[in-house]
mmCIF file of C-alpha atoms in Angstrom:
data_model
loop_
_atom_site.group_PDB
_atom_site.id
_atom_site.type_symbol
_atom_site.label_atom_id
_atom_site.label_comp_id
_atom_site.label_asym_id
_atom_site.label_seq_id
_atom_site.Cartn_x
_atom_site.Cartn_y
_atom_site.Cartn_z
ATOM 1 C CA UNK A 1 11.843 -2.324 -14.650
ATOM 2 C CA UNK A 2 10.667 -3.423 -11.236
ATOM 3 C CA UNK A 3 7.234 -2.096 -10.263
ATOM 4 C CA UNK A 4 7.288 -2.649 -6.495
ATOM 5 C CA UNK A 5 7.037 1.051 -5.644
ATOM 6 C CA UNK A 6 5.269 2.279 -8.755
ATOM 7 C CA UNK A 7 2.991 -0.153 -10.588
ATOM 8 C CA UNK A 8 2.387 2.010 -13.705
ATOM 9 C CA UNK A 9 5.890 3.442 -14.365
ATOM 10 C CA UNK A 10 7.255 0.189 -15.885
ATOM 11 C CA UNK A 11 4.458 0.378 -18.498
ATOM 12 C CA UNK A 12 5.208 4.059 -19.153
ATOM 13 C CA UNK A 13 8.799 3.071 -20.048
ATOM 14 C CA UNK A 14 7.477 0.459 -22.499
ATOM 15 C CA UNK A 15 5.250 2.930 -24.382
ATOM 16 C CA UNK A 16 5.764 2.419 -28.137
ATOM 17 C CA UNK A 17 6.335 -1.314 -27.864
ATOM 18 C CA UNK A 18 4.445 -3.282 -30.544
ATOM 19 C CA UNK A 19 5.096 -6.802 -29.381
ATOM 20 C CA UNK A 20 4.151 -7.485 -25.744
ATOM 21 C CA UNK A 21 4.119 -10.767 -23.868
ATOM 22 C CA UNK A 22 2.141 -10.407 -20.621
ATOM 23 C CA UNK A 23 2.906 -13.558 -18.636
ATOM 24 C CA UNK A 24 1.228 -14.571 -15.409
ATOM 25 C CA UNK A 25 2.801 -17.819 -14.040
ATOM 26 C CA UNK A 26 0.382 -19.979 -12.165
ATOM 27 C CA UNK A 27 1.188 -19.933 -8.446
ATOM 28 C CA UNK A 28 4.705 -18.684 -9.213
ATOM 29 C CA UNK A 29 5.428 -17.572 -5.669
ATOM 30 C CA UNK A 30 4.470 -21.028 -4.436
ATOM 31 C CA UNK A 31 6.372 -23.074 -7.042
ATOM 32 C CA UNK A 32 9.937 -21.713 -7.189
ATOM 33 C CA UNK A 33 12.244 -24.546 -6.113
ATOM 34 C CA UNK A 34 13.991 -23.744 -2.839
ATOM 35 C CA UNK A 35 17.316 -24.945 -4.143
ATOM 36 C CA UNK A 36 17.071 -22.422 -6.981
ATOM 37 C CA UNK A 37 16.170 -19.569 -4.598
ATOM 38 C CA UNK A 38 19.094 -20.492 -2.376
ATOM 39 C CA UNK A 39 21.505 -20.206 -5.286
ATOM 40 C CA UNK A 40 20.088 -16.786 -6.214
ATOM 41 C CA UNK A 41 20.440 -15.448 -2.688
ATOM 42 C CA UNK A 42 24.003 -16.867 -2.361
ATOM 43 C CA UNK A 43 25.073 -14.963 -5.516
ATOM 44 C CA UNK A 44 23.597 -11.718 -4.176
ATOM 45 C CA UNK A 45 24.797 -12.038 -0.569
ATOM 46 C CA UNK A 46 26.860 -14.954 0.770
ATOM 47 C CA UNK A 47 26.514 -18.675 1.448
ATOM 48 C CA UNK A 48 25.738 -18.335 5.143
ATOM 49 C CA UNK A 49 22.899 -15.905 4.492
ATOM 50 C CA UNK A 50 21.431 -18.055 1.721
ATOM 51 C CA UNK A 51 21.545 -21.169 3.967
ATOM 52 C CA UNK A 52 19.713 -19.232 6.647
ATOM 53 C CA UNK A 53 17.021 -18.247 4.161
ATOM 54 C CA UNK A 54 16.791 -21.855 2.923
ATOM 55 C CA UNK A 55 16.398 -23.110 6.503
ATOM 56 C CA UNK A 56 13.531 -20.681 7.143
ATOM 57 C CA UNK A 57 11.793 -21.942 4.001
ATOM 58 C CA UNK A 58 12.292 -25.669 4.353
ATOM 59 C CA UNK A 59 13.823 -26.301 7.767
ATOM 60 C CA UNK A 60 10.486 -26.948 9.471
ATOM 61 C CA UNK A 61 9.225 -30.517 9.451
ATOM 62 C CA UNK A 62 5.499 -31.314 9.775
ATOM 63 C CA UNK A 63 3.606 -34.350 10.896
ATOM 64 C CA UNK A 64 0.590 -35.069 8.626
ATOM 65 C CA UNK A 65 -1.128 -38.114 10.148
ATOM 66 C CA UNK A 66 -3.765 -38.455 7.430
ATOM 67 C CA UNK A 67 -1.200 -38.443 4.585
ATOM 68 C CA UNK A 68 2.100 -39.937 5.836
ATOM 69 C CA UNK A 69 2.790 -43.111 7.736
ATOM 70 C CA UNK A 70 3.044 -42.820 11.582
ATOM 71 C CA UNK A 71 6.342 -41.411 12.716
ATOM 72 C CA UNK A 72 7.287 -39.798 9.383
ATOM 73 C CA UNK A 73 7.348 -36.098 8.550
ATOM 74 C CA UNK A 74 7.208 -33.860 5.483
ATOM 75 C CA UNK A 75 8.968 -30.612 4.534
ATOM 76 C CA UNK A 76 8.786 -28.052 1.728
ATOM 77 C CA UNK A 77 10.947 -28.597 -1.432
ATOM 78 C CA UNK A 78 9.226 -25.788 -3.265
ATOM 79 C CA UNK A 79 6.971 -22.952 -2.151
ATOM 80 C CA UNK A 80 6.847 -21.462 1.307
ATOM 81 C CA UNK A 81 5.104 -21.676 4.608
ATOM 82 C CA UNK A 82 1.649 -20.171 4.809
ATOM 83 C CA UNK A 83 1.991 -16.492 5.683
ATOM 84 C CA UNK A 84 5.751 -16.352 5.007
ATOM 85 C CA UNK A 85 6.359 -12.703 4.213
ATOM 86 C CA UNK A 86 9.582 -13.350 2.334
ATOM 87 C CA UNK A 87 7.805 -14.992 -0.586
ATOM 88 C CA UNK A 88 7.241 -11.795 -2.560
ATOM 89 C CA UNK A 89 10.736 -10.292 -2.320
ATOM 90 C CA UNK A 90 12.373 -13.648 -3.047
ATOM 91 C CA UNK A 91 10.339 -14.017 -6.249
ATOM 92 C CA UNK A 92 11.428 -10.458 -7.188
ATOM 93 C CA UNK A 93 15.136 -11.420 -6.855
ATOM 94 C CA UNK A 94 14.778 -14.106 -9.494
ATOM 95 C CA UNK A 95 14.500 -11.693 -12.460
ATOM 96 C CA UNK A 96 17.461 -9.258 -12.358
ATOM 97 C CA UNK A 97 20.448 -10.643 -14.178
ATOM 98 C CA UNK A 98 21.703 -9.790 -17.646
ATOM 99 C CA UNK A 99 21.107 -6.262 -18.811
ATOM 100 C CA UNK A 100 17.690 -6.034 -20.577
ATOM 101 C CA UNK A 101 15.427 -3.076 -20.091
ATOM 102 C CA UNK A 102 12.284 -3.830 -22.165
ATOM 103 C CA UNK A 103 10.396 -5.575 -19.392
ATOM 104 C CA UNK A 104 8.135 -4.869 -16.450
ATOM 105 C CA UNK A 105 7.920 -7.120 -13.413
ATOM 106 C CA UNK A 106 5.977 -7.074 -10.156
ATOM 107 C CA UNK A 107 5.753 -10.276 -8.219
ATOM 108 C CA UNK A 108 4.528 -12.898 -10.659
ATOM 109 C CA UNK A 109 3.273 -10.426 -13.285
ATOM 110 C CA UNK A 110 5.752 -10.023 -16.132
ATOM 111 C CA UNK A 111 5.587 -8.048 -19.387
ATOM 112 C CA UNK A 112 8.342 -8.656 -21.963
ATOM 113 C CA UNK A 113 8.524 -6.420 -25.060
ATOM 114 C CA UNK A 114 10.791 -8.718 -27.042
ATOM 115 C CA UNK A 115 9.677 -12.010 -28.667
ATOM 116 C CA UNK A 116 13.089 -13.687 -28.517
ATOM 117 C CA UNK A 117 13.547 -12.897 -24.825
ATOM 118 C CA UNK A 118 9.999 -14.029 -24.075
ATOM 119 C CA UNK A 119 10.671 -17.374 -25.785
ATOM 120 C CA UNK A 120 13.838 -17.919 -23.846
ATOM 121 C CA UNK A 121 12.115 -16.828 -20.646
ATOM 122 C CA UNK A 122 9.613 -19.652 -20.917
ATOM 123 C CA UNK A 123 12.220 -22.348 -21.304
ATOM 124 C CA UNK A 124 13.761 -22.252 -17.784
ATOM 125 C CA UNK A 125 10.298 -21.880 -16.266
ATOM 126 C CA UNK A 126 9.299 -25.181 -17.863
ATOM 127 C CA UNK A 127 12.425 -26.802 -16.433
ATOM 128 C CA UNK A 128 11.571 -25.443 -12.969
ATOM 129 C CA UNK A 129 7.979 -26.626 -13.387
ATOM 130 C CA UNK A 130 6.654 -23.072 -13.000
ATOM 131 C CA UNK A 131 3.696 -23.163 -15.353
ATOM 132 C CA UNK A 132 2.549 -20.033 -17.115
ATOM 133 C CA UNK A 133 -1.262 -19.644 -17.052
ATOM 134 C CA UNK A 134 -2.471 -19.342 -20.603
ATOM 135 C CA UNK A 135 -5.873 -18.097 -19.422
ATOM 136 C CA UNK A 136 -4.353 -15.162 -17.516
ATOM 137 C CA UNK A 137 -1.590 -14.309 -19.977
ATOM 138 C CA UNK A 138 -1.827 -11.986 -22.935
ATOM 139 C CA UNK A 139 0.373 -12.217 -26.043
ATOM 140 C CA UNK A 140 -0.089 -9.245 -28.350
ATOM 141 C CA UNK A 141 1.550 -7.946 -31.506
ATOM 142 C CA UNK A 142 -0.621 -4.829 -31.660
ATOM 143 C CA UNK A 143 0.786 -3.061 -28.558
ATOM 144 C CA UNK A 144 -1.571 -4.353 -25.875
ATOM 145 C CA UNK A 145 -0.426 -5.477 -22.413
ATOM 146 C CA UNK A 146 -1.899 -6.356 -19.004
ATOM 147 C CA UNK A 147 0.155 -5.628 -15.878
ATOM 148 C CA UNK A 148 -1.050 -5.590 -12.270
ATOM 149 C CA UNK A 149 -4.688 -5.002 -13.306
ATOM 150 C CA UNK A 150 -3.601 -2.204 -15.669
ATOM 151 C CA UNK A 151 -4.682 -2.771 -19.296
ATOM 152 C CA UNK A 152 -3.186 -0.705 -22.118
ATOM 153 C CA UNK A 153 -3.613 -0.784 -25.905
ATOM 154 C CA UNK A 154 -2.231 1.080 -29.040
ATOM 155 C CA UNK A 155 1.450 0.548 -28.244
ATOM 156 C CA UNK A 156 0.691 0.989 -24.542
ATOM 157 C CA UNK A 157 -0.363 4.649 -25.033
ATOM 158 C CA UNK A 158 -4.052 4.252 -24.185
ATOM 159 C CA UNK A 159 -5.047 3.137 -20.659
ATOM 160 C CA UNK A 160 -8.243 1.071 -20.603
ATOM 161 C CA UNK A 161 -7.862 -0.187 -17.040
ATOM 162 C CA UNK A 162 -11.220 -0.776 -15.300
ATOM 163 C CA UNK A 163 -12.327 1.383 -12.407
ATOM 164 C CA UNK A 164 -12.243 -0.391 -9.042
ATOM 165 C CA UNK A 165 -15.775 -1.154 -7.752
ATOM 166 C CA UNK A 166 -14.369 -1.194 -4.204
ATOM 167 C CA UNK A 167 -13.025 2.292 -4.699
ATOM 168 C CA UNK A 168 -16.433 3.520 -5.991
ATOM 169 C CA UNK A 169 -18.220 1.999 -3.040
ATOM 170 C CA UNK A 170 -16.167 4.306 -0.775
ATOM 171 C CA UNK A 171 -17.413 7.471 -2.432
ATOM 172 C CA UNK A 172 -20.070 7.921 0.312
ATOM 173 C CA UNK A 173 -17.259 9.541 2.327
ATOM 174 C CA UNK A 174 -15.255 12.591 1.213
ATOM 175 C CA UNK A 175 -12.012 10.679 1.847
ATOM 176 C CA UNK A 176 -13.176 7.924 -0.455
ATOM 177 C CA UNK A 177 -13.914 10.519 -3.188
ATOM 178 C CA UNK A 178 -10.469 11.995 -2.761
ATOM 179 C CA UNK A 179 -8.970 8.480 -3.113
ATOM 180 C CA UNK A 180 -10.819 8.004 -6.411
ATOM 181 C CA UNK A 181 -9.810 11.463 -7.649
ATOM 182 C CA UNK A 182 -6.184 10.842 -6.791
ATOM 183 C CA UNK A 183 -6.129 7.313 -8.286
ATOM 184 C CA UNK A 184 -7.827 8.150 -11.563
ATOM 185 C CA UNK A 185 -6.744 11.776 -11.914
ATOM 186 C CA UNK A 186 -10.237 13.254 -11.698
ATOM 187 C CA UNK A 187 -9.933 17.037 -11.863
ATOM 188 C CA UNK A 188 -13.537 17.903 -12.754
ATOM 189 C CA UNK A 189 -15.162 19.070 -9.498
ATOM 190 C CA UNK A 190 -18.674 18.564 -10.839
ATOM 191 C CA UNK A 191 -17.854 14.978 -11.823
ATOM 192 C CA UNK A 192 -16.484 14.389 -8.335
ATOM 193 C CA UNK A 193 -19.736 15.688 -6.846
ATOM 194 C CA UNK A 194 -21.739 13.431 -9.120
ATOM 195 C CA UNK A 195 -19.714 10.406 -7.931
ATOM 196 C CA UNK A 196 -20.488 11.498 -4.381
ATOM 197 C CA UNK A 197 -24.249 11.445 -5.056
ATOM 198 C CA UNK A 198 -25.027 15.058 -5.954
ATOM 199 C CA UNK A 199 -28.121 15.519 -8.030
ATOM 200 C CA UNK A 200 -28.981 18.188 -10.612
ATOM 201 C CA UNK A 201 -30.240 20.615 -7.924
ATOM 202 C CA UNK A 202 -26.959 20.496 -6.012
ATOM 203 C CA UNK A 203 -24.914 20.781 -9.224
ATOM 204 C CA UNK A 204 -26.947 23.825 -10.270
ATOM 205 C CA UNK A 205 -25.958 25.820 -7.180
ATOM 206 C CA UNK A 206 -22.327 24.714 -6.752
ATOM 207 C CA UNK A 207 -21.108 28.133 -7.892
ATOM 208 C CA UNK A 208 -23.432 30.011 -5.518
ATOM 209 C CA UNK A 209 -24.372 28.183 -2.337
ATOM 210 C CA UNK A 210 -22.863 24.744 -1.755
ATOM 211 C CA UNK A 211 -24.106 22.318 0.931
ATOM 212 C CA UNK A 212 -21.653 21.690 3.730
ATOM 213 C CA UNK A 213 -20.705 18.230 2.386
ATOM 214 C CA UNK A 214 -19.639 19.657 -0.993
ATOM 215 C CA UNK A 215 -17.963 22.697 0.525
ATOM 216 C CA UNK A 216 -15.796 20.279 2.494
ATOM 217 C CA UNK A 217 -15.138 18.327 -0.741
ATOM 218 C CA UNK A 218 -14.057 21.565 -2.476
ATOM 219 C CA UNK A 219 -11.548 22.338 0.209
ATOM 220 C CA UNK A 220 -10.107 18.793 -0.059
ATOM 221 C CA UNK A 221 -10.024 19.039 -3.837
ATOM 222 C CA UNK A 222 -7.737 22.073 -3.674
ATOM 223 C CA UNK A 223 -5.085 19.852 -2.105
ATOM 224 C CA UNK A 224 -5.013 17.613 -5.213
ATOM 225 C CA UNK A 225 -4.636 20.636 -7.512
ATOM 226 C CA UNK A 226 -1.870 22.170 -5.384
ATOM 227 C CA UNK A 227 -0.134 19.462 -3.338
ATOM 228 C CA UNK A 228 2.902 21.638 -2.632
ATOM 229 C CA UNK A 229 0.937 24.392 -0.941
ATOM 230 C CA UNK A 230 1.347 24.731 2.847
ATOM 231 C CA UNK A 231 -1.510 23.398 4.944
ATOM 232 C CA UNK A 232 -2.518 26.911 6.051
ATOM 233 C CA UNK A 233 -3.042 27.985 2.424
ATOM 234 C CA UNK A 234 -4.924 24.817 1.631
ATOM 235 C CA UNK A 235 -7.399 25.219 4.553
ATOM 236 C CA UNK A 236 -7.629 28.926 3.757
ATOM 237 C CA UNK A 237 -8.677 28.149 0.160
ATOM 238 C CA UNK A 238 -5.576 29.789 -1.303
ATOM 239 C CA UNK A 239 -5.248 32.470 1.334
ATOM 240 C CA UNK A 240 -3.244 32.444 4.567
ATOM 241 C CA UNK A 241 -5.242 31.639 7.709
ATOM 242 C CA UNK A 242 -5.802 34.469 10.143
ATOM 243 C CA UNK A 243 -3.915 34.223 13.464
ATOM 244 C CA UNK A 244 -7.217 33.588 15.240
ATOM 245 C CA UNK A 245 -8.191 30.749 12.931
ATOM 246 C CA UNK A 246 -4.642 29.277 13.116
ATOM 247 C CA UNK A 247 -4.707 29.343 16.897
ATOM 248 C CA UNK A 248 -8.146 27.739 16.972
ATOM 249 C CA UNK A 249 -6.929 24.867 14.801
ATOM 250 C CA UNK A 250 -3.784 24.431 16.866
ATOM 251 C CA UNK A 251 -5.845 24.124 20.074
ATOM 252 C CA UNK A 252 -8.156 21.640 18.399
ATOM 253 C CA UNK A 253 -5.265 19.506 17.172
ATOM 254 C CA UNK A 254 -3.495 19.540 20.545
ATOM 255 C CA UNK A 255 -6.620 18.285 22.243
ATOM 256 C CA UNK A 256 -7.144 15.603 19.591
ATOM 257 C CA UNK A 257 -3.517 14.427 19.707
ATOM 258 C CA UNK A 258 -3.221 14.501 23.469
ATOM 259 C CA UNK A 259 -1.608 11.210 24.697
ATOM 260 C CA UNK A 260 -4.032 8.640 25.973
ATOM 261 C CA UNK A 261 -3.519 5.875 28.435
ATOM 262 C CA UNK A 262 -2.326 2.642 26.821
ATOM 263 C CA UNK A 263 -4.505 -0.460 26.905
ATOM 264 C CA UNK A 264 -2.210 -3.436 27.645
ATOM 265 C CA UNK A 265 -3.193 -7.085 27.077
ATOM 266 C CA UNK A 266 -4.742 -8.687 30.181
ATOM 267 C CA UNK A 267 -2.806 -11.362 32.053
ATOM 268 C CA UNK A 268 -5.581 -13.903 31.406
ATOM 269 C CA UNK A 269 -4.446 -14.189 27.787
ATOM 270 C CA UNK A 270 -1.178 -15.889 28.789
ATOM 271 C CA UNK A 271 -1.114 -19.483 29.807
ATOM 272 C CA UNK A 272 2.277 -19.254 31.527
ATOM 273 C CA UNK A 273 4.365 -16.564 33.068
ATOM 274 C CA UNK A 274 7.146 -17.326 30.580
ATOM 275 C CA UNK A 275 4.935 -16.464 27.622
ATOM 276 C CA UNK A 276 3.965 -13.198 29.269
ATOM 277 C CA UNK A 277 7.649 -12.339 29.907
ATOM 278 C CA UNK A 278 8.499 -13.235 26.301
ATOM 279 C CA UNK A 279 5.835 -10.813 25.037
ATOM 280 C CA UNK A 280 7.222 -8.081 27.310
ATOM 281 C CA UNK A 281 10.783 -8.606 26.048
ATOM 282 C CA UNK A 282 9.788 -8.777 22.383
ATOM 283 C CA UNK A 283 6.654 -6.779 21.577
ATOM 284 C CA UNK A 284 5.999 -4.509 24.581
ATOM 285 C CA UNK A 285 9.548 -3.241 24.678
ATOM 286 C CA UNK A 286 9.319 -1.812 21.161
ATOM 287 C CA UNK A 287 5.821 -0.492 21.843
ATOM 288 C CA UNK A 288 6.997 1.385 24.921
ATOM 289 C CA UNK A 289 9.857 2.939 22.969
ATOM 290 C CA UNK A 290 7.399 4.166 20.355
ATOM 291 C CA UNK A 291 5.154 5.523 23.076
ATOM 292 C CA UNK A 292 7.975 7.435 24.779
ATOM 293 C CA UNK A 293 8.995 8.842 21.437
ATOM 294 C CA UNK A 294 5.394 10.068 20.946
ATOM 295 C CA UNK A 295 5.380 11.711 24.421
ATOM 296 C CA UNK A 296 8.641 13.454 23.640
ATOM 297 C CA UNK A 297 7.281 14.752 20.298
ATOM 298 C CA UNK A 298 4.016 15.972 21.943
ATOM 299 C CA UNK A 299 5.657 17.945 24.744
ATOM 300 C CA UNK A 300 8.580 19.355 22.681
ATOM 301 C CA UNK A 301 6.851 19.989 19.339
ATOM 302 C CA UNK A 302 3.069 19.951 19.685
ATOM 303 C CA UNK A 303 3.084 22.171 22.785
ATOM 304 C CA UNK A 304 5.576 24.634 21.301
ATOM 305 C CA UNK A 305 4.252 28.199 20.919
ATOM 306 C CA UNK A 306 5.550 28.323 17.341
ATOM 307 C CA UNK A 307 4.242 24.967 16.175
ATOM 308 C CA UNK A 308 2.866 24.799 12.603
ATOM 309 C CA UNK A 309 0.007 22.729 11.303
ATOM 310 C CA UNK A 310 2.391 20.651 9.184
ATOM 311 C CA UNK A 311 4.357 19.733 12.293
ATOM 312 C CA UNK A 312 1.235 18.682 14.115
ATOM 313 C CA UNK A 313 0.339 16.312 11.276
ATOM 314 C CA UNK A 314 3.881 14.909 10.993
ATOM 315 C CA UNK A 315 4.094 13.394 14.470
ATOM 316 C CA UNK A 316 4.896 9.712 15.092
ATOM 317 C CA UNK A 317 2.092 7.171 14.810
ATOM 318 C CA UNK A 318 1.634 4.761 17.723
ATOM 319 C CA UNK A 319 -1.197 2.423 18.656
ATOM 320 C CA UNK A 320 -2.979 3.017 21.927
ATOM 321 C CA UNK A 321 -4.376 -0.475 22.352
ATOM 322 C CA UNK A 322 -3.116 -4.053 22.021
ATOM 323 C CA UNK A 323 -6.259 -4.934 19.991
ATOM 324 C CA UNK A 324 -5.901 -4.677 16.278
ATOM 325 C CA UNK A 325 -8.738 -2.825 14.507
ATOM 326 C CA UNK A 326 -9.673 -4.437 11.231
ATOM 327 C CA UNK A 327 -9.859 -1.622 8.691
ATOM 328 C CA UNK A 328 -10.349 -2.314 4.972
ATOM 329 C CA UNK A 329 -7.356 -1.315 2.854
ATOM 330 C CA UNK A 330 -9.613 0.747 0.553
ATOM 331 C CA UNK A 331 -11.023 2.674 3.535
ATOM 332 C CA UNK A 332 -7.636 3.911 4.822
ATOM 333 C CA UNK A 333 -7.761 7.709 4.629
ATOM 334 C CA UNK A 334 -4.521 9.213 3.352
ATOM 335 C CA UNK A 335 -2.494 6.559 5.145
ATOM 336 C CA UNK A 336 -2.979 8.402 8.464
ATOM 337 C CA UNK A 337 -3.654 6.787 11.765
ATOM 338 C CA UNK A 338 -7.240 7.113 13.067
ATOM 339 C CA UNK A 339 -6.541 10.067 15.357
ATOM 340 C CA UNK A 340 -4.857 12.020 12.558
ATOM 341 C CA UNK A 341 -7.718 11.291 10.149
ATOM 342 C CA UNK A 342 -10.256 12.572 12.673
ATOM 343 C CA UNK A 343 -8.188 15.654 13.416
ATOM 344 C CA UNK A 344 -7.834 16.440 9.688
ATOM 345 C CA UNK A 345 -11.594 16.170 9.161
ATOM 346 C CA UNK A 346 -12.174 18.590 12.062
ATOM 347 C CA UNK A 347 -9.744 21.083 10.495
ATOM 348 C CA UNK A 348 -11.602 20.861 7.192
ATOM 349 C CA UNK A 349 -14.884 21.453 8.940
ATOM 350 C CA UNK A 350 -13.433 24.567 10.596
ATOM 351 C CA UNK A 351 -12.224 25.794 7.202
ATOM 352 C CA UNK A 352 -15.596 25.520 5.513
ATOM 353 C CA UNK A 353 -17.377 27.510 8.216
#
């Protein structure tokens, strides 16, 4: 099974397998021959499409003065251009073929629960010069397998995957704690408070008088236990919000989500007028369409007298500045844009008052 959208489900389907071959080809996404990839794409689509993909991979010629003779160029025969976003999906397309279900694949990580198939799998890789890294591979006849940093033993029934240090470093913030609780299925509220830095004095009075930080954490923890509950019940700790509290939160969210003026790139960034016009036709055009869609949503939905909290948090996401803000992947809070994350935290603060 392919694990692009769920990295653990392929292993769940292999539970009970005794023989597991966990292969990790060395630089697999960089070593697939382009001719081979072109043939795979042509079988799935058509010849014109495969030739277009091949041209994107190897059509560019490069001048490397310190390697080649003057006047000569080089091009890719295997691998891809640096930053080519099609490398991952192309490597995924290599595997589907004959019907065989006892496998898990994600990118260059492969687990095969059949010794004969694993042996035949290595043969074409050797012909294609895609070398399997022996140091990173695991061949087990006792039901152990490693797949996308998930390690399982005892016929894949026991998960011994390590806890991410990056995830634990984010536990200083309630959103980081919620990410750890969601990722590792932590349901013990006291354990969650311990991970957040609570000492024995705080733990002793959790059932009587919680500090504001851990009251907020308790409200957020209810969402993990009851993800299908409406937002009003979640913020009300299992009870519906009063009309006064609901109206206060709606006013707060409307003010937080109010459209702001866009910050466009300055003209000094463009060397020529043509480059500025190209940006306007390509990037700014789509950005303006997103912005107009956001304005429409705000005035028709957010300002509606009957708007719900769920509708206020389901609005379109659009950037307000041309500058990209570097945010670590492990610090992204619930996959919400910054303004939504801030608004959600304000709602939680209102709920714990």
